[in-house]
Short mmCIF file of C-alpha atoms in Angstrom, two decimals:
data_model
loop_
_atom_site.label_atom_id
_atom_site.label_comp_id
_atom_site.label_asym_id
_atom_site.label_seq_id
_atom_site.Cartn_x
_atom_site.Cartn_y
_atom_site.Cartn_z
CA MET A 6 0.00 0.00 0.00
CA ASN A 7 1.50 3.31 -1.11
CA ARG A 8 1.68 6.05 1.49
CA ARG A 9 2.63 9.63 0.87
CA GLY A 10 5.43 10.87 3.16
CA ALA A 11 4.44 13.40 5.76
CA ALA A 12 7.76 15.24 5.55
CA GLU A 13 7.85 18.51 3.59
CA GLY A 14 10.62 20.63 2.23
CA ASN A 15 13.12 20.73 -0.58
CA ALA A 16 14.23 17.54 -2.23
CA GLY A 17 17.77 18.76 -1.95
CA ARG A 18 20.41 18.07 0.63
CA THR A 19 19.16 18.15 4.26
CA ARG A 20 21.20 19.78 6.96
CA SER A 21 20.60 18.70 10.58
CA ALA A 22 23.96 19.47 12.07
CA ILE A 23 24.57 18.39 15.64
CA ALA A 24 26.14 21.34 17.46
CA PRO A 25 26.78 22.22 21.10
CA ASP A 26 23.61 23.43 22.78
CA THR A 27 23.86 26.84 24.36
CA GLY A 28 20.25 27.09 25.45
CA ARG A 29 18.20 25.61 28.27
CA ASN A 30 18.86 22.06 27.01
CA ALA A 31 22.62 22.35 27.38
CA GLY A 32 24.27 19.19 28.61
CA ARG A 33 21.30 16.96 27.81
CA GLY A 34 22.82 15.40 24.69
CA VAL A 35 21.59 15.49 21.12
CA GLU A 36 17.99 16.24 22.07
CA GLY A 37 17.47 19.93 21.59
CA VAL A 38 20.76 20.46 19.73
CA ALA A 39 19.95 19.28 16.21
CA SER A 40 19.60 22.58 14.41
CA ALA A 41 17.59 23.58 11.36
CA ALA A 42 16.65 20.01 10.41
CA SER A 43 14.25 19.72 7.51
CA SER A 44 12.85 16.74 5.62
CA CYS A 45 12.73 15.64 2.04
CA GLY A 46 9.29 14.85 0.69
CA ASP A 47 8.44 11.28 -0.18
CA THR A 48 6.44 11.82 -3.34
CA THR A 49 7.16 8.67 -5.32
CA GLY A 50 6.04 5.88 -3.01
CA PRO A 51 6.93 3.94 0.13
CA GLY A 52 10.52 4.18 1.25
CA GLN A 53 11.60 7.15 -0.89
CA GLY A 54 13.47 9.88 0.97
CA LEU A 55 13.92 7.75 4.09
CA ILE A 56 17.44 8.98 4.76
CA GLU A 57 16.15 12.56 4.87
CA ARG A 58 13.44 11.52 7.30
CA MET A 59 15.98 9.61 9.33
CA ILE A 60 18.25 12.65 9.81
CA ALA A 61 15.38 15.04 10.52
CA ARG A 62 15.86 16.87 13.81
CA GLU A 63 12.82 15.38 15.58
CA ASN A 64 13.75 11.85 14.60
CA LEU A 65 17.37 12.26 15.72
CA ASN A 66 16.33 13.78 19.03
CA LEU A 67 13.98 10.88 19.74
CA ALA A 68 16.65 8.35 18.75
CA TRP A 69 19.22 9.91 21.08
CA LYS A 70 16.79 9.96 23.99
CA LYS A 71 16.19 6.23 23.55
CA VAL A 72 19.87 5.36 23.21
CA ARG A 73 20.70 7.43 26.26
CA ALA A 74 17.87 5.87 28.29
CA ASN A 75 18.99 2.35 27.34
CA LYS A 76 22.55 3.15 28.45
CA GLY A 77 24.67 0.14 27.50
CA ALA A 78 28.38 -0.51 27.25
CA PRO A 79 30.76 1.06 24.73
CA GLY A 80 31.53 -0.71 21.47
CA VAL A 81 34.90 -1.35 19.83
CA ASP A 82 35.79 2.37 19.91
CA GLY A 83 35.58 2.44 23.72
CA LEU A 84 33.39 5.56 23.69
CA ASP A 85 30.53 5.83 26.17
CA ILE A 86 27.42 8.01 25.86
CA GLU A 87 29.11 11.23 26.94
CA ALA A 88 32.17 10.75 24.74
CA THR A 89 29.98 9.91 21.75
CA GLN A 90 27.95 13.04 22.37
CA ASP A 91 31.14 15.11 22.02
CA VAL A 92 31.98 13.34 18.74
CA LEU A 93 28.49 13.97 17.41
CA ARG A 94 28.75 17.67 18.10
CA LYS A 95 32.02 17.92 16.19
CA ASP A 96 31.59 15.39 13.38
CA TRP A 97 27.88 15.21 12.62
CA PRO A 98 28.09 17.22 9.34
CA ARG A 99 30.61 14.68 7.99
CA ILE A 100 28.53 11.70 9.17
CA GLU A 101 25.38 13.25 7.75
CA ALA A 102 27.04 13.76 4.38
CA GLN A 103 28.06 10.09 4.31
CA LEU A 104 24.52 8.98 5.15
CA LEU A 105 23.08 11.18 2.40
CA ALA A 106 25.61 9.88 -0.09
CA GLY A 107 25.12 6.24 0.91
CA THR A 108 28.79 5.87 1.89
CA TYR A 109 28.55 5.59 5.68
CA ARG A 110 30.29 2.49 7.02
CA PRO A 111 29.55 1.33 10.58
CA ALA A 112 32.20 0.00 12.95
CA PRO A 113 32.34 -3.75 13.63
CA VAL A 114 30.47 -4.96 16.69
CA ARG A 115 32.12 -6.07 19.91
CA ARG A 116 31.48 -9.74 20.63
CA VAL A 117 29.97 -10.57 24.02
CA GLU A 118 28.91 -14.06 25.01
CA ILE A 119 26.42 -14.57 27.81
CA PRO A 120 25.41 -17.93 29.31
CA LYS A 121 22.05 -19.37 28.27
CA ALA A 122 19.82 -20.90 30.92
CA SER A 123 19.48 -24.00 28.75
CA GLY A 124 23.26 -24.37 28.46
CA GLY A 125 25.85 -22.94 26.10
CA THR A 126 26.20 -19.25 25.33
CA ARG A 127 24.32 -16.62 23.39
CA LYS A 128 26.47 -14.44 21.13
CA LEU A 129 25.71 -10.74 21.31
CA GLY A 130 27.18 -8.03 19.12
CA VAL A 131 27.56 -4.67 20.85
CA PRO A 132 27.66 -1.78 18.33
CA THR A 133 29.35 1.49 19.16
CA VAL A 134 27.10 4.12 20.74
CA MET A 135 27.34 6.06 17.45
CA ASP A 136 25.99 3.09 15.51
CA ARG A 137 23.30 2.42 18.09
CA PHE A 138 22.20 6.02 17.59
CA ILE A 139 22.10 5.73 13.80
CA GLN A 140 20.41 2.33 13.96
CA GLN A 141 17.75 3.69 16.30
CA ALA A 142 17.09 6.65 13.99
CA LEU A 143 16.81 4.24 11.04
CA LEU A 144 14.59 1.87 13.02
CA GLN A 145 12.09 4.62 13.72
CA VAL A 146 11.49 5.39 10.04
CA LEU A 147 11.57 1.77 8.89
CA ALA A 148 9.11 0.63 11.57
CA ALA A 149 6.55 3.10 10.24
CA LEU A 150 6.75 1.36 6.86
CA PHE A 151 6.66 -2.25 8.04
CA GLU A 152 4.64 -2.31 11.27
CA PRO A 153 1.18 -1.81 9.73
CA HIS A 154 1.70 -4.88 7.56
CA PHE A 155 2.93 -7.37 10.17
CA SER A 156 0.73 -10.25 11.24
CA ALA A 157 -1.69 -9.93 14.15
CA HIS A 158 -0.20 -13.21 15.40
CA SER A 159 3.30 -11.68 15.79
CA TYR A 160 3.95 -10.35 19.30
CA GLY A 161 7.70 -9.86 19.68
CA PHE A 162 9.56 -6.53 19.53
CA ARG A 163 6.49 -4.61 18.43
CA PRO A 164 4.90 -1.50 19.96
CA GLY A 165 1.77 -2.25 21.94
CA ARG A 166 2.43 -6.00 21.87
CA SER A 167 3.91 -8.29 24.49
CA ALA A 168 4.79 -11.82 25.51
CA HIS A 169 1.75 -11.79 27.81
CA GLN A 170 -0.56 -11.29 24.84
CA ALA A 171 1.05 -14.24 23.07
CA VAL A 172 0.56 -16.48 26.13
CA LEU A 173 -3.09 -15.44 26.45
CA ALA A 174 -3.65 -16.17 22.75
CA ALA A 175 -2.07 -19.60 23.19
CA ARG A 176 -4.43 -20.33 26.07
CA GLU A 177 -7.42 -19.28 23.98
CA TYR A 178 -6.47 -21.67 21.15
CA GLN A 179 -6.33 -24.53 23.63
CA ARG A 180 -9.71 -23.62 25.10
CA GLN A 181 -11.09 -23.77 21.56
CA GLY A 182 -10.05 -27.41 21.40
CA LYS A 183 -6.62 -27.21 19.81
CA ARG A 184 -4.94 -29.32 22.47
CA TRP A 185 -1.74 -30.17 20.59
CA VAL A 186 1.15 -27.81 19.90
CA VAL A 187 3.75 -27.76 17.16
CA ASP A 188 6.64 -26.19 19.06
CA LEU A 189 9.28 -24.98 16.60
CA ASP A 190 12.79 -24.16 17.78
CA LEU A 191 15.02 -22.31 15.34
CA ALA A 192 18.71 -23.06 15.84
CA SER A 193 20.80 -19.91 16.40
CA PHE A 194 18.30 -17.84 14.44
CA PHE A 195 20.09 -14.48 14.70
CA GLU A 196 23.31 -16.11 13.49
CA GLU A 197 21.71 -17.90 10.52
CA VAL A 198 19.77 -15.14 8.75
CA ASP A 199 20.60 -15.09 5.03
CA HIS A 200 21.55 -11.52 4.09
CA ASP A 201 20.30 -11.65 0.50
CA LEU A 202 16.94 -13.05 1.54
CA LEU A 203 16.56 -10.39 4.21
CA ILE A 204 17.56 -7.53 1.90
CA ALA A 205 15.10 -8.76 -0.71
CA ARG A 206 12.32 -8.48 1.86
CA VAL A 207 13.43 -5.03 2.96
CA LYS A 208 13.30 -3.94 -0.68
CA ARG A 209 9.61 -4.81 -0.87
CA ARG A 210 8.79 -1.59 0.97
CA VAL A 211 12.02 0.44 0.84
CA LYS A 212 12.97 2.05 -2.47
CA ASP A 213 15.65 4.41 -1.15
CA VAL A 214 18.87 2.76 -2.32
CA ARG A 215 20.87 4.52 0.41
CA VAL A 216 18.77 2.84 3.10
CA ILE A 217 19.30 -0.55 1.48
CA GLN A 218 23.04 0.15 1.42
CA LEU A 219 22.99 1.21 5.08
CA VAL A 220 21.10 -1.90 6.20
CA ARG A 221 23.49 -4.12 4.28
CA ALA A 222 26.45 -2.23 5.74
CA TYR A 223 25.21 -3.05 9.24
CA LEU A 224 24.72 -6.69 8.33
CA ASN A 225 28.25 -6.87 6.90
CA ALA A 226 29.98 -4.73 9.56
CA GLY A 227 31.80 -7.74 11.01
CA VAL A 228 32.76 -8.74 14.52
CA MET A 229 35.91 -7.69 16.39
CA LEU A 230 37.64 -10.79 17.79
CA GLY A 231 41.11 -10.67 19.29
CA GLY A 232 41.82 -7.32 17.69
CA LEU A 233 40.90 -8.56 14.21
CA VAL A 234 37.69 -7.96 12.30
CA GLN A 235 35.93 -11.17 11.39
CA PRO A 236 33.59 -10.70 8.41
CA THR A 237 29.92 -11.64 8.72
CA ASP A 238 28.33 -13.15 5.62
CA LYS A 239 25.14 -14.18 7.40
CA GLY A 240 23.22 -13.35 10.57
CA THR A 241 22.01 -10.16 12.19
CA PRO A 242 23.85 -9.69 15.52
CA GLN A 243 21.72 -9.39 18.64
CA GLY A 244 22.56 -6.23 20.53
CA GLY A 245 21.69 -3.47 18.09
CA PRO A 246 18.33 -1.64 17.90
CA LEU A 247 17.76 -2.68 14.28
CA SER A 248 18.06 -6.47 14.65
CA PRO A 249 14.60 -7.13 16.17
CA LEU A 250 12.84 -5.33 13.32
CA LEU A 251 14.94 -7.13 10.72
CA SER A 252 14.06 -10.48 12.31
CA ASN A 253 10.36 -9.62 12.10
CA ILE A 254 10.72 -8.57 8.47
CA LEU A 255 12.18 -11.96 7.56
CA LEU A 256 9.84 -14.04 9.72
CA ASP A 257 6.79 -12.15 8.47
CA ASP A 258 6.99 -14.56 5.53
CA LEU A 259 6.57 -17.44 7.98
CA ASP A 260 3.52 -15.68 9.44
CA GLY A 261 2.07 -15.27 5.97
CA GLU A 262 2.61 -18.94 5.19
CA LEU A 263 0.87 -19.99 8.42
CA GLU A 264 -2.03 -17.60 7.81
CA GLN A 265 -2.45 -18.82 4.24
CA ARG A 266 -2.78 -22.38 5.54
CA GLY A 267 -5.33 -21.27 8.15
CA HIS A 268 -3.28 -22.24 11.19
CA ALA A 269 -3.76 -20.97 14.75
CA PHE A 270 -0.37 -19.73 15.90
CA CYS A 271 1.55 -17.34 18.11
CA ARG A 272 5.00 -16.04 17.25
CA TYR A 273 7.27 -14.05 19.53
CA ALA A 274 10.49 -13.28 17.61
CA ASP A 275 11.90 -16.70 16.65
CA ASP A 276 9.73 -18.59 19.16
CA CYS A 277 6.72 -19.96 17.27
CA ASN A 278 3.91 -22.27 18.46
CA VAL A 279 1.19 -23.65 16.19
CA TYR A 280 -1.92 -25.14 17.84
CA VAL A 281 -3.76 -28.04 16.21
CA GLY A 282 -6.44 -30.55 17.10
CA SER A 283 -4.50 -33.81 16.93
CA ARG A 284 -1.03 -35.29 16.96
CA ARG A 285 -1.50 -36.45 13.39
CA SER A 286 -2.26 -32.91 12.23
CA GLY A 287 0.69 -31.63 14.24
CA THR A 288 3.08 -34.10 12.59
CA ARG A 289 1.97 -32.95 9.13
CA VAL A 290 2.31 -29.28 10.08
CA MET A 291 5.77 -29.85 11.57
CA ALA A 292 7.04 -31.55 8.41
CA ALA A 293 5.64 -28.82 6.18
CA LEU A 294 7.07 -25.99 8.28
CA ILE A 295 10.51 -27.56 8.50
CA GLY A 296 10.53 -27.78 4.71
CA TYR A 297 9.46 -24.15 4.40
CA LEU A 298 11.89 -22.76 6.99
CA GLU A 299 14.90 -24.68 5.78
CA GLY A 300 14.08 -24.62 2.08
CA THR A 301 12.58 -21.18 1.50
CA LEU A 302 13.95 -19.07 4.37
CA LYS A 303 17.26 -20.98 4.68
CA LEU A 304 16.97 -21.22 8.46
CA LYS A 305 17.86 -24.21 10.62
CA VAL A 306 15.29 -26.02 12.75
CA ASN A 307 16.61 -27.61 15.92
CA ARG A 308 14.87 -30.96 15.65
CA ALA A 309 16.04 -32.08 19.09
CA LYS A 310 14.22 -29.18 20.76
CA SER A 311 11.23 -29.00 18.43
CA ALA A 312 8.28 -31.28 19.07
CA VAL A 313 4.60 -32.08 18.55
CA ASP A 314 3.27 -32.51 22.06
CA ARG A 315 0.65 -31.56 24.60
CA PRO A 316 1.10 -27.94 25.78
CA VAL A 317 1.37 -29.15 29.39
CA ASN A 318 4.72 -30.70 28.45
CA ARG A 319 6.13 -27.66 26.66
CA VAL A 320 7.30 -24.19 27.74
CA PHE A 321 6.25 -21.12 25.77
CA LEU A 322 7.85 -17.80 26.73
CA GLY A 323 8.57 -19.18 30.20
CA TYR A 324 4.98 -20.32 30.79
CA SER A 325 3.17 -23.62 30.42
CA PHE A 326 -0.44 -24.75 30.76
CA THR A 327 -2.46 -27.25 32.76
CA SER A 328 -3.90 -30.29 31.06
CA GLN A 329 -7.54 -29.49 31.80
CA LYS A 330 -9.89 -28.23 29.11
CA ALA A 331 -9.75 -24.84 30.82
CA ALA A 332 -6.00 -24.81 30.02
CA LYS A 333 -4.94 -22.67 32.95
CA ILE A 334 -1.69 -20.75 32.63
CA ARG A 335 1.01 -22.02 34.98
CA VAL A 336 4.71 -21.56 35.71
CA PRO A 337 6.57 -24.86 35.12
CA GLN A 338 9.38 -26.27 37.22
CA LYS A 339 11.87 -25.62 34.41
CA THR A 340 11.20 -21.89 34.68
CA CYS A 341 11.44 -22.00 38.47
CA ARG A 342 14.80 -23.78 38.26
CA LYS A 343 16.18 -20.99 36.10
CA MET A 344 15.07 -18.46 38.70
CA ARG A 345 16.64 -20.47 41.49
CA GLU A 346 19.97 -20.43 39.67
CA LYS A 347 19.84 -16.62 39.54
CA LEU A 348 18.93 -16.47 43.20
CA LYS A 349 21.72 -18.85 44.19
CA GLU A 350 24.22 -16.52 42.54
CA LEU A 351 22.75 -13.57 44.42
CA PHE A 352 22.80 -15.42 47.76
CA GLY A 353 26.40 -16.48 47.17
CA LYS A 354 27.42 -12.85 46.81
CA GLY A 355 25.36 -11.76 49.80
CA ARG A 356 26.75 -13.99 52.53
CA GLY A 357 28.68 -11.20 54.21
CA ARG A 358 26.08 -8.47 53.70
CA ASN A 359 23.46 -7.16 56.06
CA VAL A 360 20.42 -9.30 55.29
CA GLY A 361 18.00 -6.37 55.44
CA ARG A 362 20.02 -4.45 52.86
CA LEU A 363 20.42 -7.57 50.73
CA ILE A 364 16.64 -7.93 50.68
CA ARG A 365 15.90 -4.31 49.89
CA GLU A 366 18.68 -3.59 47.39
CA ALA A 367 19.13 -6.86 45.52
CA LEU A 368 16.61 -9.57 46.31
CA ASN A 369 13.33 -7.63 46.18
CA PRO A 370 14.01 -6.00 42.79
CA LEU A 371 14.81 -9.41 41.29
CA LEU A 372 11.76 -11.09 42.82
CA ARG A 373 9.47 -8.20 41.93
CA GLY A 374 10.58 -8.13 38.29
CA TRP A 375 10.27 -11.90 37.94
CA MET A 376 6.81 -12.00 39.50
CA ASN A 377 5.66 -9.07 37.41
CA TYR A 378 6.38 -11.13 34.30
CA PHE A 379 4.82 -14.32 35.67
CA ARG A 380 1.76 -12.63 37.14
CA LEU A 381 -0.40 -14.26 34.45
CA SER A 382 -0.15 -17.60 36.25
CA GLU A 383 -3.51 -19.04 37.28
CA THR A 384 -1.91 -21.52 39.70
CA LYS A 385 -0.15 -20.62 42.97
CA GLY A 386 1.90 -23.59 44.16
CA PHE A 387 5.12 -22.50 42.46
CA ALA A 388 5.05 -19.09 44.22
CA GLU A 389 4.47 -20.59 47.66
CA GLU A 390 7.26 -23.11 47.13
CA LEU A 391 9.71 -20.48 45.91
CA ASP A 392 8.86 -18.19 48.83
CA GLY A 393 9.81 -20.93 51.27
CA TRP A 394 13.00 -21.69 49.37
CA VAL A 395 14.06 -18.01 49.46
CA ARG A 396 13.44 -17.75 53.20
CA ARG A 397 15.45 -20.92 53.81
CA HIS A 398 18.45 -19.41 51.99
CA LEU A 399 18.16 -16.25 54.06
CA ARG A 400 18.12 -18.32 57.26
CA ALA A 401 21.25 -20.11 56.04
CA ILE A 402 22.99 -16.77 55.44
CA LEU A 403 22.14 -15.60 58.96
CA TRP A 404 23.28 -18.89 60.50
CA ARG A 405 26.66 -18.54 58.77
CA GLN A 406 26.98 -14.93 59.90
CA TRP A 407 26.36 -15.89 63.51
CA LYS A 408 29.38 -18.28 63.25
CA LYS A 409 30.11 -19.32 66.84
CA PRO A 410 27.76 -21.41 69.05
CA GLY A 411 27.70 -18.66 71.69
CA THR A 412 26.58 -16.07 69.17
CA ARG A 413 23.98 -18.44 67.78
CA TYR A 414 22.65 -19.16 71.24
CA ARG A 415 22.26 -15.46 72.06
CA ARG A 416 20.62 -14.73 68.70
CA LEU A 417 18.16 -17.58 69.04
CA ARG A 418 17.25 -16.51 72.56
CA ALA A 419 16.78 -12.91 71.41
CA LEU A 420 14.43 -14.19 68.73
CA GLY A 421 12.28 -15.89 71.36
CA LEU A 422 13.48 -19.49 71.26
CA GLU A 423 13.30 -21.41 74.55
CA GLU A 424 16.55 -21.64 76.52
CA TYR A 425 17.00 -25.43 76.27
CA ARG A 426 16.14 -25.47 72.58
CA ALA A 427 18.43 -22.55 71.75
CA ARG A 428 21.34 -24.20 73.56
CA ALA A 429 20.82 -27.57 71.84
CA SER A 430 20.42 -25.99 68.42
CA ALA A 431 23.40 -23.61 68.66
CA GLY A 432 25.85 -26.45 69.15
CA ASN A 433 24.28 -29.23 67.09
CA GLY A 434 27.27 -29.44 64.74
CA HIS A 435 25.19 -29.42 61.57
CA GLY A 436 25.77 -27.07 58.66
CA ALA A 437 23.91 -23.94 57.65
CA TRP A 438 21.63 -25.60 55.11
CA PHE A 439 20.51 -28.28 57.59
CA ASN A 440 19.76 -25.69 60.26
CA SER A 441 17.98 -23.37 57.81
CA GLY A 442 15.43 -26.12 57.23
CA ALA A 443 15.16 -27.25 60.86
CA SER A 444 12.22 -26.41 63.10
CA HIS A 445 14.23 -24.33 65.57
CA LEU A 446 15.29 -21.79 62.95
CA HIS A 447 11.79 -21.75 61.46
CA ALA A 448 10.45 -20.95 64.91
CA ALA A 449 13.03 -18.21 65.50
CA LEU A 450 12.77 -16.77 61.97
CA PRO A 451 9.23 -17.36 60.66
CA ALA A 452 7.89 -15.84 57.46
CA LYS A 453 6.65 -12.75 59.30
CA ALA A 454 10.20 -12.02 60.51
CA PHE A 455 11.37 -11.64 56.92
CA ALA A 456 8.26 -9.65 56.05
CA THR A 457 9.31 -7.25 58.81
CA MET A 458 12.71 -6.96 57.10
CA GLY A 459 10.83 -5.93 53.94
CA LEU A 460 10.95 -9.20 51.98
CA ILE A 461 8.16 -9.32 49.42
CA SER A 462 6.06 -12.45 49.10
CA LEU A 463 5.70 -13.94 45.62
CA LEU A 464 2.50 -15.66 46.69
CA GLU A 465 0.91 -12.47 47.98
CA THR A 466 2.02 -10.58 44.87
CA LEU A 467 0.50 -13.25 42.65
CA GLN A 468 -2.74 -13.37 44.64
CA THR A 469 -3.06 -9.59 44.29
CA ALA A 470 -2.61 -9.86 40.50
CA GLN A 471 -5.16 -12.68 40.31
CA ALA A 472 -7.65 -10.70 42.37
CA ARG A 473 -7.30 -7.70 40.05
CA ARG A 474 -7.96 -9.88 37.00
CA SER A 475 -11.10 -11.30 38.56
CA VAL A 476 -12.65 -7.88 39.19
#
């Protein structure tokens, strides 16, 4: 669908020079300092004049605000937000000229590997702050072209859409009788994207050759490893603002294929579930989709992790479902184990800290954020179990901090434990984990003692969320 560009002005060269701000916005970065930015009209169809829109003052200001808010580490140039701001003020006219001419070349990304909860590592590519800024500005104009045409069944990295909506849609399919799921796992998706296929799909809506050149330049920027630049002939590195949109552009073809076949599905980035009425149907769908993904889109399906199964046995975006016809949303043990690993790391670092401060400054923010995501759960057992597990670890930390039997005796007595019981417990010779689960420490440090220290309860948080939904 053709859309006339909203930008007005000459079709000639656009000047939006970044200069030091001497007004009331001084020191705030690029916002408020892009001067005399104008736009080039898009009069010949979708995608024309996108570079001019990209470097328009308002677009650049918005992009800088987002990059600054997201913070993030420096790239291969070692420049942080403030240092990059200084470079922008001095060199923006040169950078702008390169963007307008289609000759801008981004720096390679800095490789960072982070552990995956399922094992192995996830490879991230950290662009320089300068390139994050330019990518963000480009993202904002490209999203306006592509977003209106994406599938209603696509939920990842899109404004106004979320993982929660995908989970709720999955539940609804099951309640409609589609009690089998085709759970597709794409192997190293962001590392396997074919550049030519992706560019071809960008070209469907973008006619500005300079934008095509800029997107390809980011895809081919390479990765800095051991001081040497390693070329990238496929993949779109995770870590830059542009990669999520590019992934949706490519996988929109998968959405179209599924819609054309009339399937009920939910896709969040490269995580796609198709809901069907029988195992036999699921097996046929799986075979067809593997052929399409590997043959047409040149992606790899991880057959070991993909399956046709009951939803109760699978995990979708961290959630699972009960086996009843009502298909209640639940949090599976696999998800809880991942959270426990994070908590164990936190507890290991907090052994010498004041427990009250540990709770307020480190533990509560982690628990609150986790429960905020899993507040959709319609079952409660996992929250109650995890609450008890957290309190046991805190008791173990306190037991270690008390160290000597005499100190333990005095602490237990101060907490109201009977004299004979405090004396027997303080010198029982068992370790911290044993004592943290024993009745004497439960009596001395019940749940309400930790509530007094400020510890939030996952169960109470969940019950509050469930009560709000029922109103």
